[in-house]
């Protein structure tokens, strides 16, 4: 084992839950591995990095995380290849984005070494938890939250950083029909939409529930001002294929700068797929649908990688998407997962070995 | 003691912290009373209502409150009059608003009986914690959060309701200068701004910090689309007095329907103060300033009751507000606190006895 500059003591569980896990029937993100990584911020510094058994956190009722949503998170995965080598996918992008999110919420940035060494130490400790069944991976959830106390709406003086993991199967099952949302919104101009801030997600639950009751699985978010431009697909970035052109909305302070989105854009460029990063209006999509030019829509994010959309609803109309033989969604999903699981070359240097 | 329909078992602390409290030097919201009220939602119902010693909550790292900000809160106060009688101020408004906030975040509504009986039982248990020093009160923090586990961005299946209290002094100290914010926003159209949702508050910390670095104490939020209309003052509703007319912004899905705001509007009507509830543009305020017609601006909320604003900054200009002899802010603060502390009649029926 490589000795890291940062000393991370490991306290091992004496009651592994591994034998209870059915790796052939993994849910998404609800079976938790034996250990977790922790670090605390107090007296103005991040400290006490450690790996301990996964288990309850103890917090005062006045902890600011319960009141003011001062919390940010990341989502990433670890993949085990046929030789048993463990890989991450562009982990430094997650590390940087966590700090970007943290800054917006006045949470002190976490040093790269704590994030990366903590993550690697945890993965080594729980390497038996990384699934090898096809389509499965170890979902990794790093999160930062305000653990200091007080009923005054102001930043906390203490924070906690946790990495917990969950061996997971596929995120979505079945066909995905989406509703283009015209009433509710997920983000404001000048707000926190670009951050992986907890509050952004709770705000989506109710509109998503309404969409479900109307027969859809997800919501396509539009800008909160005109509801004319599509922005994200649930908790994923959105891609649209009109003719053979791949379109995606530009990132902004309302849209998360997704790592999957970024990777798809790079793959598309390498492949010579015509791409446009620009505002996409709902009327343009509907028009393309009516002309038979709307070939694909899909969400892109770490959990599902690529999530094809089978149809969408807008106002009182419903539109189906065609089945296309040369699906971009299928192509990108294969290219990305082949790189992630070390089944192909990695011309972009995205794979990161955990040794 | 009145026997309530709801049975609320009380577990008392055997180590009261009351003797350590200096009631003459109370901070705001950071000294916590001996007990708290708890209830849990599981198997589809709110249950296990109980009063226990104030102390740590134990939650799994995967609890959704840490990840998705599925959490809402309320802020209220208990007041002790000269005879030792304890009063609340319009508590049913808080109870209803908590549920309004909860619904927006897909948190199951809490029955009125659990809220009210829980609150009263807690206040009776900790009645010695309710301060009598002038200007002090017992700050009450009811909050609801997702305690179920999972890394899937979807509503929780378990929730926890807590009421904790903190004997508190005045919320603000010193002059308040505000910056009219033109870049950052607190709420989206179709978002959760009208809810007391945790994430709304963490999103304010950074812009408020920037305002502080520029020499202001607070931010005046404007609409996220045009930044032309003022909406709230930090975590308070905003009032402006131009000439002798009292103005406040209409509530919307971006603005919290404040109980203090509502009470001020009713008092103004009873007093014959001309009032307009309508959108207030920044240019109108600046113009009124320049003409000497802007007499007052103040924030209104439970914590500070009324918080007079001494000056404001807009773009590169700074404006001072005059000292007025017949201040509305002073008038409303006195009228409201006189009712709260039972120093005057209560023509509106706002006072609620805790017996
Ligand atoms: C709102 C939102 N958009 C997009 C994404 C996709 O980002 P990434 O590809 O980095 O997982 C996520 C996270 O998964 C998200 O939460
Ligand atoms: C955003 C916001 N606006 C306004 C208020 C004022 O509401 P109330 O008068 O009910 O305390 C509050 C809460 O105090 C608030 O959080």
XYZ file of C-alpha atoms and ligand atoms in Angstrom:
742
model
C 0.000 0.000 0.000
C 1.271 3.420 -0.978
C 2.053 5.528 2.053
C 0.260 8.821 1.603
C 1.442 12.176 2.868
C -1.805 12.380 4.782
C -2.084 9.907 7.592
C -5.526 8.335 7.580
C -6.143 5.976 10.483
C -8.488 3.106 9.704
C -10.829 1.597 12.253
C -12.215 -1.606 10.820
C -15.615 -3.061 11.550
C -15.598 -6.421 13.287
C -18.976 -7.289 11.805
C -18.839 -7.050 8.052
C -22.254 -6.936 6.362
C -20.760 -8.143 3.087
C -22.047 -11.744 3.348
C -25.640 -10.426 3.430
C -25.366 -8.611 0.095
C -26.924 -10.115 -3.031
C -24.700 -8.700 -5.757
C -27.000 -10.068 -8.443
C -29.931 -7.974 -7.261
C -28.450 -4.675 -6.220
C -30.771 -1.692 -5.755
C -29.453 1.829 -6.420
C -27.839 3.547 -3.448
C -29.553 1.798 -0.572
C -27.117 -0.931 0.514
C -24.195 0.699 2.282
C -20.631 -0.576 2.452
C -18.878 -1.433 5.710
C -16.847 1.758 6.094
C -16.985 5.486 5.548
C -14.444 8.270 5.380
C -14.818 11.261 7.704
C -13.086 14.592 8.220
C -14.106 17.582 10.321
C -13.648 21.296 9.941
C -13.177 23.270 13.139
C -10.803 25.918 14.458
C -10.509 27.091 10.875
C -9.071 23.887 9.373
C -10.060 20.517 7.944
C -8.709 17.794 10.209
C -9.141 14.344 11.767
C -9.306 12.494 8.453
C -10.231 8.888 9.245
C -11.878 5.732 7.978
C -14.382 4.209 10.403
C -17.222 1.670 10.256
C -20.292 3.006 8.440
C -22.692 4.025 11.157
C -24.831 6.773 12.675
C -23.659 10.359 12.928
C -24.517 12.188 16.110
C -25.610 15.808 15.700
C -27.279 18.352 17.922
C -30.809 19.322 16.901
C -29.447 22.849 16.421
C -26.920 21.702 13.785
C -27.296 24.109 10.891
C -27.599 21.341 8.303
C -31.112 20.625 9.651
C -32.264 24.221 9.355
C -30.483 26.086 6.587
C -29.615 23.399 4.060
C -25.931 24.290 4.205
C -24.880 21.081 2.458
C -23.401 20.009 -0.855
C -22.662 16.629 -2.340
C -21.089 14.755 -5.206
C -21.931 11.553 -7.013
C -19.316 9.294 -8.561
C -18.626 5.618 -9.144
C -15.846 3.067 -8.810
C -15.569 0.283 -11.394
C -13.753 -3.038 -11.134
C -12.326 -4.471 -14.343
C -11.844 -8.155 -15.235
C -8.415 -8.213 -13.599
C -9.856 -6.822 -10.386
C -8.262 -3.415 -10.901
C -10.378 -0.561 -9.518
C -10.971 2.610 -11.529
C -12.530 6.003 -11.025
C -13.799 8.274 -13.799
C -12.428 11.853 -13.830
C -12.470 12.081 -10.011
C -10.674 15.416 -9.907
C -13.628 16.949 -11.708
C -15.822 15.891 -8.802
C -13.312 17.200 -6.302
C -13.250 20.611 -7.987
C -16.999 20.776 -8.398
C -17.520 19.917 -4.739
C -15.474 22.960 -3.828
C -17.304 25.135 -6.349
C -20.587 24.069 -4.766
C -19.146 24.544 -1.287
C -17.993 28.093 -1.999
C -21.441 29.140 -3.174
C -22.895 27.928 0.130
C -20.097 29.436 2.243
C -18.733 26.025 3.198
C -14.927 26.045 3.516
C -13.231 24.308 0.589
C -11.876 20.833 1.187
C -8.208 20.263 0.265
C -7.717 18.013 -2.744
C -5.472 15.676 -0.732
C -8.190 14.975 1.856
C -10.715 14.247 -0.865
C -8.469 12.043 -2.990
C -6.529 10.242 -0.275
C -9.690 9.785 1.757
C -11.489 8.342 -1.232
C -8.668 5.985 -2.170
C -8.159 4.800 1.392
C -11.874 4.091 1.690
C -11.971 2.208 -1.625
C -8.991 0.089 -0.618
C -10.633 -0.678 2.720
C -13.936 -1.673 1.098
C -12.581 -3.050 -2.188
C -14.609 -6.244 -1.755
C -17.746 -4.119 -1.939
C -17.066 -3.022 -5.519
C -19.395 -5.127 -7.669
C -18.275 -7.061 -10.714
C -21.713 -8.017 -12.063
C -22.272 -6.338 -15.457
C -23.877 -2.888 -15.201
C -23.125 -2.645 -11.494
C -20.628 -0.368 -9.821
C -19.868 1.140 -6.456
C -21.791 4.381 -6.157
C -19.761 6.915 -4.175
C -21.345 9.751 -2.256
C -18.998 12.446 -0.937
C -20.855 15.157 1.015
C -20.108 18.202 3.085
C -22.466 19.728 5.606
C -22.783 22.300 8.401
C -22.432 20.520 11.742
C -22.118 23.621 13.926
C -25.051 24.741 16.051
C -27.318 27.761 16.156
C -30.749 29.109 15.262
C -29.267 32.194 13.631
C -29.432 32.025 9.830
C -25.712 32.458 9.241
C -22.879 30.140 8.166
C -21.767 27.422 10.535
C -18.395 27.354 12.285
C -18.093 23.550 11.999
C -18.480 21.250 9.016
C -18.293 17.531 8.393
C -17.109 15.764 5.265
C -18.245 12.205 4.660
C -17.678 9.713 1.887
C -20.055 6.767 1.986
C -20.485 4.151 -0.723
C -23.189 1.804 -1.957
C -22.756 -1.108 -4.382
C -25.451 -0.366 -6.941
C -27.287 -1.703 -9.922
C -28.734 0.409 -12.731
C -30.395 3.726 -11.841
C -33.420 3.682 -14.105
C -35.553 0.803 -15.208
C -38.111 0.916 -17.961
C -39.117 3.555 -20.449
C -38.719 7.176 -19.493
C -41.379 9.655 -20.503
C -40.804 13.230 -19.451
C -42.950 16.279 -18.924
C -41.675 19.659 -20.036
C -42.356 21.757 -16.965
C -43.995 25.128 -17.351
C -45.005 26.031 -13.826
C -42.323 24.876 -11.409
C -38.595 25.571 -11.659
C -35.454 24.193 -10.106
C -33.173 27.233 -10.214
C -33.100 31.021 -10.177
C -30.828 33.366 -12.093
C -28.167 34.278 -9.561
C -29.190 31.289 -7.453
C -27.535 28.000 -6.582
C -28.676 25.807 -9.482
C -25.117 25.223 -10.703
C -24.117 23.865 -7.293
C -24.888 20.353 -6.084
C -26.650 21.947 -3.120
C -29.124 19.803 -1.213
C -32.006 22.244 -1.472
C -32.031 22.037 -5.276
C -33.086 18.412 -5.066
C -35.824 18.583 -2.423
C -37.398 21.357 -4.489
C -37.750 18.947 -7.413
C -39.640 16.233 -5.556
C -43.099 17.770 -5.645
C -43.137 18.796 -9.324
C -41.723 15.362 -10.170
C -44.508 13.733 -8.175
C -47.098 15.760 -10.090
C -45.490 14.642 -13.346
C -45.630 11.032 -12.169
C -49.303 11.353 -11.366
C -49.794 12.564 -14.934
C -48.039 9.475 -16.288
C -44.454 10.686 -16.706
C -41.282 9.482 -14.975
C -39.303 12.715 -15.038
C -39.464 16.461 -15.484
C -37.610 18.525 -18.062
C -36.783 21.790 -16.350
C -37.117 25.035 -18.245
C -35.836 28.497 -17.360
C -37.855 30.048 -14.536
C -38.505 33.263 -16.378
C -40.011 32.340 -19.744
C -40.256 28.520 -19.480
C -39.241 28.643 -23.131
C -35.826 26.987 -22.882
C -35.055 23.506 -21.634
C -32.310 23.314 -19.020
C -32.024 19.929 -17.322
C -33.709 16.524 -17.243
C -34.526 15.785 -13.612
C -31.103 15.534 -12.002
C -29.330 15.048 -15.321
C -28.117 17.258 -18.119
C -30.237 17.198 -21.245
C -29.265 16.300 -24.807
C -31.454 16.565 -27.900
C -30.734 15.196 -31.340
C -32.385 17.037 -34.206
C -31.512 15.443 -37.528
C -27.941 14.399 -36.883
C -27.026 17.387 -34.786
C -26.504 16.894 -31.084
C -27.718 19.806 -28.970
C -27.260 20.591 -25.313
C -27.949 23.692 -23.240
C -24.973 25.816 -22.231
C -24.078 25.690 -18.556
C -25.041 28.750 -16.545
C -25.600 29.612 -12.919
C -28.831 27.601 -13.168
C -27.372 24.440 -14.707
C -24.996 21.885 -13.239
C -21.754 21.506 -15.141
C -22.063 17.747 -15.508
C -19.046 15.528 -16.022
C -21.009 13.104 -18.193
C -22.231 16.026 -20.345
C -18.689 17.294 -20.713
C -17.448 13.820 -21.651
C -20.199 13.357 -24.236
C -19.310 16.676 -25.848
C -15.661 15.619 -26.083
C -16.589 12.207 -27.495
C -18.906 13.824 -30.039
C -16.168 16.141 -31.180
C -13.681 13.285 -31.540
C -16.284 11.302 -33.473
C -17.152 14.179 -35.800
C -20.759 14.363 -34.585
C -22.054 17.876 -35.265
C -22.744 19.499 -31.923
C -24.321 22.744 -30.831
C -24.123 24.067 -27.294
C -26.840 26.695 -27.194
C -30.215 27.530 -25.765
C -32.833 25.051 -26.962
C -36.396 26.281 -27.106
C -39.403 24.098 -26.464
C -41.055 25.322 -29.647
C -38.024 24.188 -31.633
C -38.325 20.714 -30.119
C -42.047 20.494 -30.775
C -41.563 21.718 -34.335
C -38.786 19.173 -34.945
C -41.080 16.479 -33.539
C -43.856 17.420 -35.910
C -41.485 17.409 -38.876
C -40.069 14.027 -37.866
C -36.651 15.558 -37.249
C -36.471 15.007 -33.510
C -34.566 11.758 -33.366
C -33.446 11.492 -29.752
C -33.551 13.064 -26.326
C -31.576 11.762 -23.405
C -30.430 12.691 -19.945
C -26.763 12.427 -18.988
C -25.373 11.932 -15.496
C -23.134 9.713 -13.409
C -25.906 7.526 -12.006
C -27.537 6.480 -15.296
C -24.669 7.535 -17.603
C -27.156 8.061 -20.443
C -30.893 7.786 -19.931
C -32.844 7.659 -23.227
C -36.184 9.457 -23.286
C -39.004 7.641 -25.064
C -41.470 10.477 -25.232
C -42.397 13.838 -23.785
C -45.431 15.813 -22.822
C -45.825 19.522 -23.410
C -48.988 21.307 -22.353
C -51.769 19.008 -23.507
C -49.820 17.217 -26.194
C -47.760 14.081 -26.012
C -44.997 13.212 -28.419
C -43.256 9.919 -28.928
C -39.670 9.631 -29.989
C -38.810 7.226 -32.768
C -36.599 4.178 -32.362
C -33.406 5.005 -34.194
C -30.957 2.424 -35.452
C -27.844 4.570 -35.019
C -28.737 5.875 -31.559
C -26.338 8.471 -30.155
C -27.507 7.556 -26.643
C -26.471 3.939 -27.123
C -23.199 4.978 -28.711
C -22.206 7.366 -25.917
C -23.269 4.994 -23.196
C -21.130 2.242 -24.654
C -18.122 4.478 -25.234
C -18.242 5.894 -21.729
C -18.870 2.621 -19.898
C -16.178 0.884 -21.975
C -13.713 3.473 -20.743
C -15.030 3.313 -17.179
C -14.770 -0.484 -16.936
C -11.436 -0.618 -18.799
C -12.902 -2.478 -21.738
C -11.399 -0.038 -24.240
C -8.590 2.407 -24.778
C -8.841 5.682 -22.888
C -7.653 8.321 -25.371
C -8.802 11.167 -23.124
C -7.061 10.055 -19.939
C -10.341 9.885 -18.014
C -9.672 6.641 -16.201
C -7.993 6.959 -12.830
C -6.535 3.858 -11.182
C -7.031 3.210 -7.494
C -4.000 1.351 -6.277
C -52.491 20.606 33.822
C -55.005 20.102 31.034
C -55.136 16.513 29.902
C -54.670 16.498 26.159
C -56.209 14.029 23.761
C -52.693 13.221 22.617
C -50.590 11.426 25.188
C -47.130 12.935 25.273
C -44.732 11.123 27.611
C -42.114 13.364 29.209
C -38.616 12.184 30.051
C -36.988 14.812 32.227
C -33.285 15.591 32.351
C -31.602 14.929 35.675
C -28.960 17.550 34.939
C -30.601 20.858 34.204
C -28.332 23.421 32.520
C -30.533 26.278 33.728
C -28.200 27.432 36.560
C -25.459 28.100 33.971
C -27.543 30.551 31.941
C -26.940 34.299 32.272
C -30.365 35.703 31.446
C -28.995 39.230 31.401
C -26.635 38.474 28.529
C -28.521 36.164 26.258
C -27.255 35.624 22.707
C -29.734 34.858 19.924
C -30.517 31.188 19.411
C -27.376 29.569 20.752
C -28.227 28.578 24.341
C -30.583 25.620 24.245
C -33.220 24.725 26.816
C -33.225 21.448 28.735
C -35.826 19.608 26.673
C -37.071 19.109 23.156
C -40.203 17.703 21.574
C -39.903 14.882 19.043
C -42.237 12.962 16.761
C -41.454 10.520 13.954
C -43.141 9.711 10.685
C -42.925 6.106 9.532
C -45.286 3.444 8.237
C -47.309 6.292 6.777
C -48.147 8.107 10.028
C -46.804 10.634 12.489
C -46.265 8.904 15.829
C -44.212 8.566 19.023
C -44.790 12.152 20.158
C -42.558 12.706 23.210
C -40.641 15.248 25.253
C -37.054 14.230 26.026
C -33.862 15.939 27.209
C -32.313 18.178 24.552
C -29.468 16.160 23.082
C -27.887 14.665 19.988
C -29.921 13.093 17.211
C -28.504 9.956 15.679
C -28.833 9.666 11.890
C -27.296 7.460 9.267
C -24.922 9.193 6.852
C -27.377 8.234 4.098
C -30.244 10.176 5.750
C -31.780 12.258 2.992
C -31.661 15.472 5.007
C -27.868 15.530 4.502
C -28.091 15.169 0.745
C -31.274 16.635 -0.671
C -32.191 19.387 1.756
C -35.606 17.889 2.368
C -36.206 20.036 5.461
C -38.445 22.898 6.522
C -38.619 24.966 9.671
C -40.526 27.604 11.567
C -39.508 30.405 13.902
C -41.696 31.621 16.737
C -41.382 32.962 20.273
C -42.869 32.496 23.726
C -43.254 35.519 25.980
C -43.705 35.666 29.748
C -45.757 38.542 31.155
C -45.363 40.206 34.557
C -47.678 37.683 36.185
C -45.632 34.800 34.812
C -48.259 33.853 32.247
C -46.771 32.470 29.038
C -48.022 33.616 25.614
C -47.521 32.697 22.012
C -48.202 34.981 19.036
C -50.498 33.612 16.318
C -49.055 30.079 16.642
C -51.607 28.507 14.317
C -50.202 30.629 11.515
C -46.844 28.939 12.052
C -48.462 25.541 12.193
C -50.224 26.126 8.870
C -47.181 27.599 7.211
C -45.033 24.660 8.322
C -47.397 22.364 6.471
C -47.447 24.622 3.434
C -43.657 24.476 3.350
C -43.702 20.733 3.986
C -46.079 20.046 1.085
C -43.854 21.902 -1.358
C -40.946 19.654 -0.344
C -43.015 16.445 -0.331
C -42.788 16.097 3.443
C -45.991 14.645 4.950
C -48.055 17.270 6.741
C -47.927 17.271 10.529
C -51.295 17.141 12.326
C -52.189 20.367 14.131
C -52.641 18.472 17.400
C -49.075 17.151 17.377
C -47.710 20.608 16.665
C -49.803 22.462 19.228
C -49.878 19.888 22.025
C -46.195 19.141 21.506
C -45.353 22.813 21.693
C -47.443 23.453 24.788
C -46.146 20.371 26.582
C -42.570 21.429 25.840
C -43.184 25.003 27.037
C -44.728 23.747 30.255
C -41.772 21.420 30.805
C -39.219 24.197 30.220
C -41.246 27.149 31.513
C -38.337 28.282 33.687
C -36.331 28.812 30.511
C -38.652 31.556 29.249
C -36.817 34.806 29.966
C -38.373 37.788 31.724
C -35.623 40.339 31.078
C -36.959 43.141 28.828
C -36.520 42.438 25.101
C -35.824 38.752 25.713
C -38.048 35.832 24.845
C -37.875 32.122 24.249
C -37.082 31.547 20.610
C -38.873 28.419 19.366
C -37.617 26.368 16.452
C -39.981 23.707 15.091
C -38.446 21.758 12.191
C -39.227 18.787 10.003
C -36.678 16.791 8.075
C -36.105 13.639 6.025
C -34.560 10.983 8.260
C -34.946 8.037 5.883
C -31.925 6.706 4.037
C -30.843 6.488 0.426
C -28.623 7.976 -2.266
C -31.491 8.149 -4.718
C -32.758 11.706 -5.198
C -36.359 10.983 -4.239
C -38.524 11.718 -1.192
C -37.731 9.959 2.060
C -39.973 7.363 3.692
C -39.173 8.577 7.211
C -39.287 12.041 8.727
C -38.547 13.590 12.092
C -40.236 16.565 13.705
C -38.397 18.441 16.419
C -39.192 21.485 18.508
C -36.177 22.930 20.291
C -36.046 26.254 22.095
C -33.445 28.853 23.013
C -33.861 31.732 25.474
C -32.739 34.685 23.397
C -31.869 38.344 23.470
C -32.381 40.774 20.597
C -31.628 39.548 17.066
C -29.858 42.566 15.608
C -27.532 45.011 17.230
C -26.425 48.302 15.737
C -27.316 50.157 12.578
C -28.399 48.142 9.576
C -27.237 49.199 6.133
C -28.439 47.076 3.273
C -27.309 46.419 -0.268
C -29.899 46.099 -3.009
C -28.756 42.931 -4.737
C -28.507 42.864 -8.499
C -26.545 39.710 -9.191
C -27.581 36.996 -6.760
C -31.135 35.900 -5.986
C -32.846 33.900 -3.283
C -35.795 32.443 -5.195
C -37.005 31.336 -8.606
C -40.454 31.728 -10.145
C -42.055 28.363 -9.573
C -39.442 27.576 -6.943
C -39.534 27.183 -3.167
C -38.988 30.795 -2.032
C -42.380 30.970 -0.305
C -41.498 27.924 1.811
C -39.295 28.021 4.873
C -37.097 25.432 3.182
C -33.541 25.044 4.454
C -31.893 25.493 1.070
C -33.284 29.023 0.693
C -31.170 30.152 3.623
C -27.809 28.547 2.793
C -28.096 30.163 -0.647
C -28.190 33.592 1.000
C -24.979 33.225 3.001
C -22.482 33.960 0.259
C -24.197 37.030 -1.237
C -24.691 38.320 2.316
C -20.995 37.793 3.015
C -20.111 39.788 -0.109
C -22.432 42.564 1.047
C -20.743 42.535 4.457
C -17.330 42.852 2.869
C -18.664 45.920 1.052
C -19.771 47.467 4.352
C -23.412 46.398 4.565
C -25.129 44.177 7.124
C -27.860 42.743 4.949
C -29.052 42.161 1.418
C -32.311 43.364 -0.125
C -33.371 40.646 -2.527
C -34.812 41.578 -5.881
C -36.655 39.421 -8.419
C -34.268 37.052 -10.195
C -35.420 38.039 -13.641
C -35.131 41.828 -13.874
C -33.627 42.698 -10.464
C -35.966 45.693 -10.700
C -38.332 44.877 -7.850
C -37.449 44.456 -4.187
C -38.758 41.293 -2.569
C -37.306 40.590 0.866
C -34.767 41.979 3.325
C -32.404 39.128 4.225
C -34.687 36.665 6.001
C -37.367 39.292 6.641
C -40.194 40.843 4.693
C -39.542 44.364 3.473
C -41.493 47.557 4.153
C -40.873 50.973 2.625
C -42.409 54.266 3.629
C -42.668 56.885 0.917
C -44.208 60.082 2.218
C -46.746 58.690 4.644
C -47.649 55.660 2.579
C -46.518 52.255 3.770
C -45.536 49.910 0.960
C -44.759 46.215 0.935
C -44.298 43.673 -1.841
C -47.160 41.252 -2.488
C -46.465 37.681 -1.486
C -45.784 35.283 -4.345
C -44.139 31.921 -4.819
C -40.830 33.705 -4.274
C -41.717 35.529 -1.052
C -42.426 34.157 2.408
C -45.876 35.011 3.728
C -44.594 36.479 6.986
C -46.734 36.627 10.089
C -45.125 39.872 11.226
C -45.775 41.402 7.777
C -49.401 40.305 7.943
C -49.778 41.734 11.451
C -48.242 45.060 10.427
C -50.665 45.339 7.521
C -53.601 44.721 9.870
C -52.298 47.234 12.401
C -51.762 49.821 9.668
C -55.294 49.385 8.463
C -56.713 49.722 11.971
C -54.598 52.831 12.490
C -55.629 54.423 9.193
C -52.095 54.390 7.821
C -52.310 54.437 4.014
C -50.923 51.143 2.739
C -50.112 49.744 -0.673
C -49.326 46.099 -1.295
C -47.731 46.114 -4.708
C -44.497 45.618 -6.572
C -41.927 48.198 -5.521
C -39.254 49.082 -8.028
C -35.726 50.027 -7.112
C -35.910 53.101 -9.327
C -38.953 54.296 -7.414
C -37.041 53.976 -4.140
C -33.984 55.763 -5.484
C -36.165 58.532 -6.907
C -38.023 58.930 -3.628
C -34.650 59.084 -1.856
C -33.463 61.842 -4.119
C -36.659 63.840 -3.614
C -36.460 63.427 0.158
C -39.653 61.380 0.174
C -38.188 58.058 1.269
C -38.783 58.256 4.989
C -38.291 54.668 6.189
C -37.361 51.165 5.218
C -37.548 48.250 7.589
C -37.484 44.489 7.699
C -40.234 42.556 9.501
C -39.935 39.094 10.989
C -40.374 37.109 14.168
C -36.753 37.285 15.309
C -36.267 41.070 15.145
C -39.983 42.010 14.960
C -39.098 45.207 13.109
C -35.562 45.975 11.988
C -35.107 49.593 10.862
C -32.777 50.181 7.934
C -30.456 53.187 8.224
C -29.247 53.308 4.663
C -28.925 51.353 1.464
C -26.510 50.859 -1.366
C -27.545 50.490 -4.979
C -24.933 50.006 -7.671
C -22.254 52.549 -6.813
C -24.442 54.876 -4.835
C -25.207 54.934 -1.148
C -28.277 56.524 0.356
C -28.969 57.361 3.968
C -32.417 57.304 5.434
C -33.484 60.240 7.574
C -34.317 60.026 11.263
C -38.056 60.498 11.465
C -39.883 61.614 14.588
C -43.084 59.656 13.912
C -41.363 56.415 12.864
C -43.697 53.686 11.642
C -41.041 51.106 12.526
C -41.013 52.216 16.151
C -44.797 52.385 16.251
C -45.315 48.859 14.867
C -42.609 47.356 17.005
C -44.177 48.799 20.146
C -47.713 47.786 19.164
C -46.669 44.232 18.345
C -44.408 43.650 21.333
C -47.015 45.206 23.673
C -49.469 42.597 22.444
C -46.895 39.800 22.592
C -45.868 40.547 26.189
C -49.441 41.241 27.321
C -48.741 44.899 28.029
C -51.752 46.045 26.035
C -55.163 44.990 24.812
C -55.235 42.462 22.009
C -58.031 43.636 19.708
C -57.031 41.136 17.010
C -56.972 38.029 19.151
C -53.330 37.315 18.287
C -52.190 36.338 21.776
C -52.439 32.667 22.612
C -52.119 31.581 26.262
C -50.077 28.540 27.205
C -51.630 27.024 30.266
C -28.878 18.648 -11.437
C -27.892 17.738 -12.067
N -27.629 17.862 -13.368
C -26.735 17.083 -13.987
C -26.040 16.087 -13.322
C -25.044 15.245 -14.059
O -23.735 15.502 -13.593
P -22.615 14.382 -13.685
O -22.561 13.970 -15.107
O -21.359 15.065 -13.250
O -23.018 13.277 -12.786
C -26.279 15.918 -11.950
C -25.575 14.918 -11.146
O -25.544 13.754 -11.384
C -27.224 16.751 -11.317
O -27.486 16.617 -10.016
C -37.355 34.604 4.112
C -38.186 35.134 5.235
N -38.969 36.202 5.026
C -39.742 36.710 5.994
C -39.774 36.170 7.269
C -40.663 36.758 8.309
O -41.708 35.872 8.662
P -42.378 35.921 10.098
O -42.849 37.336 10.290
O -43.508 34.962 10.019
O -41.329 35.548 11.078
C -38.991 35.045 7.532
C -38.973 34.372 8.833
O -38.742 34.888 9.858
C -38.176 34.520 6.499
O -37.397 33.460 6.715
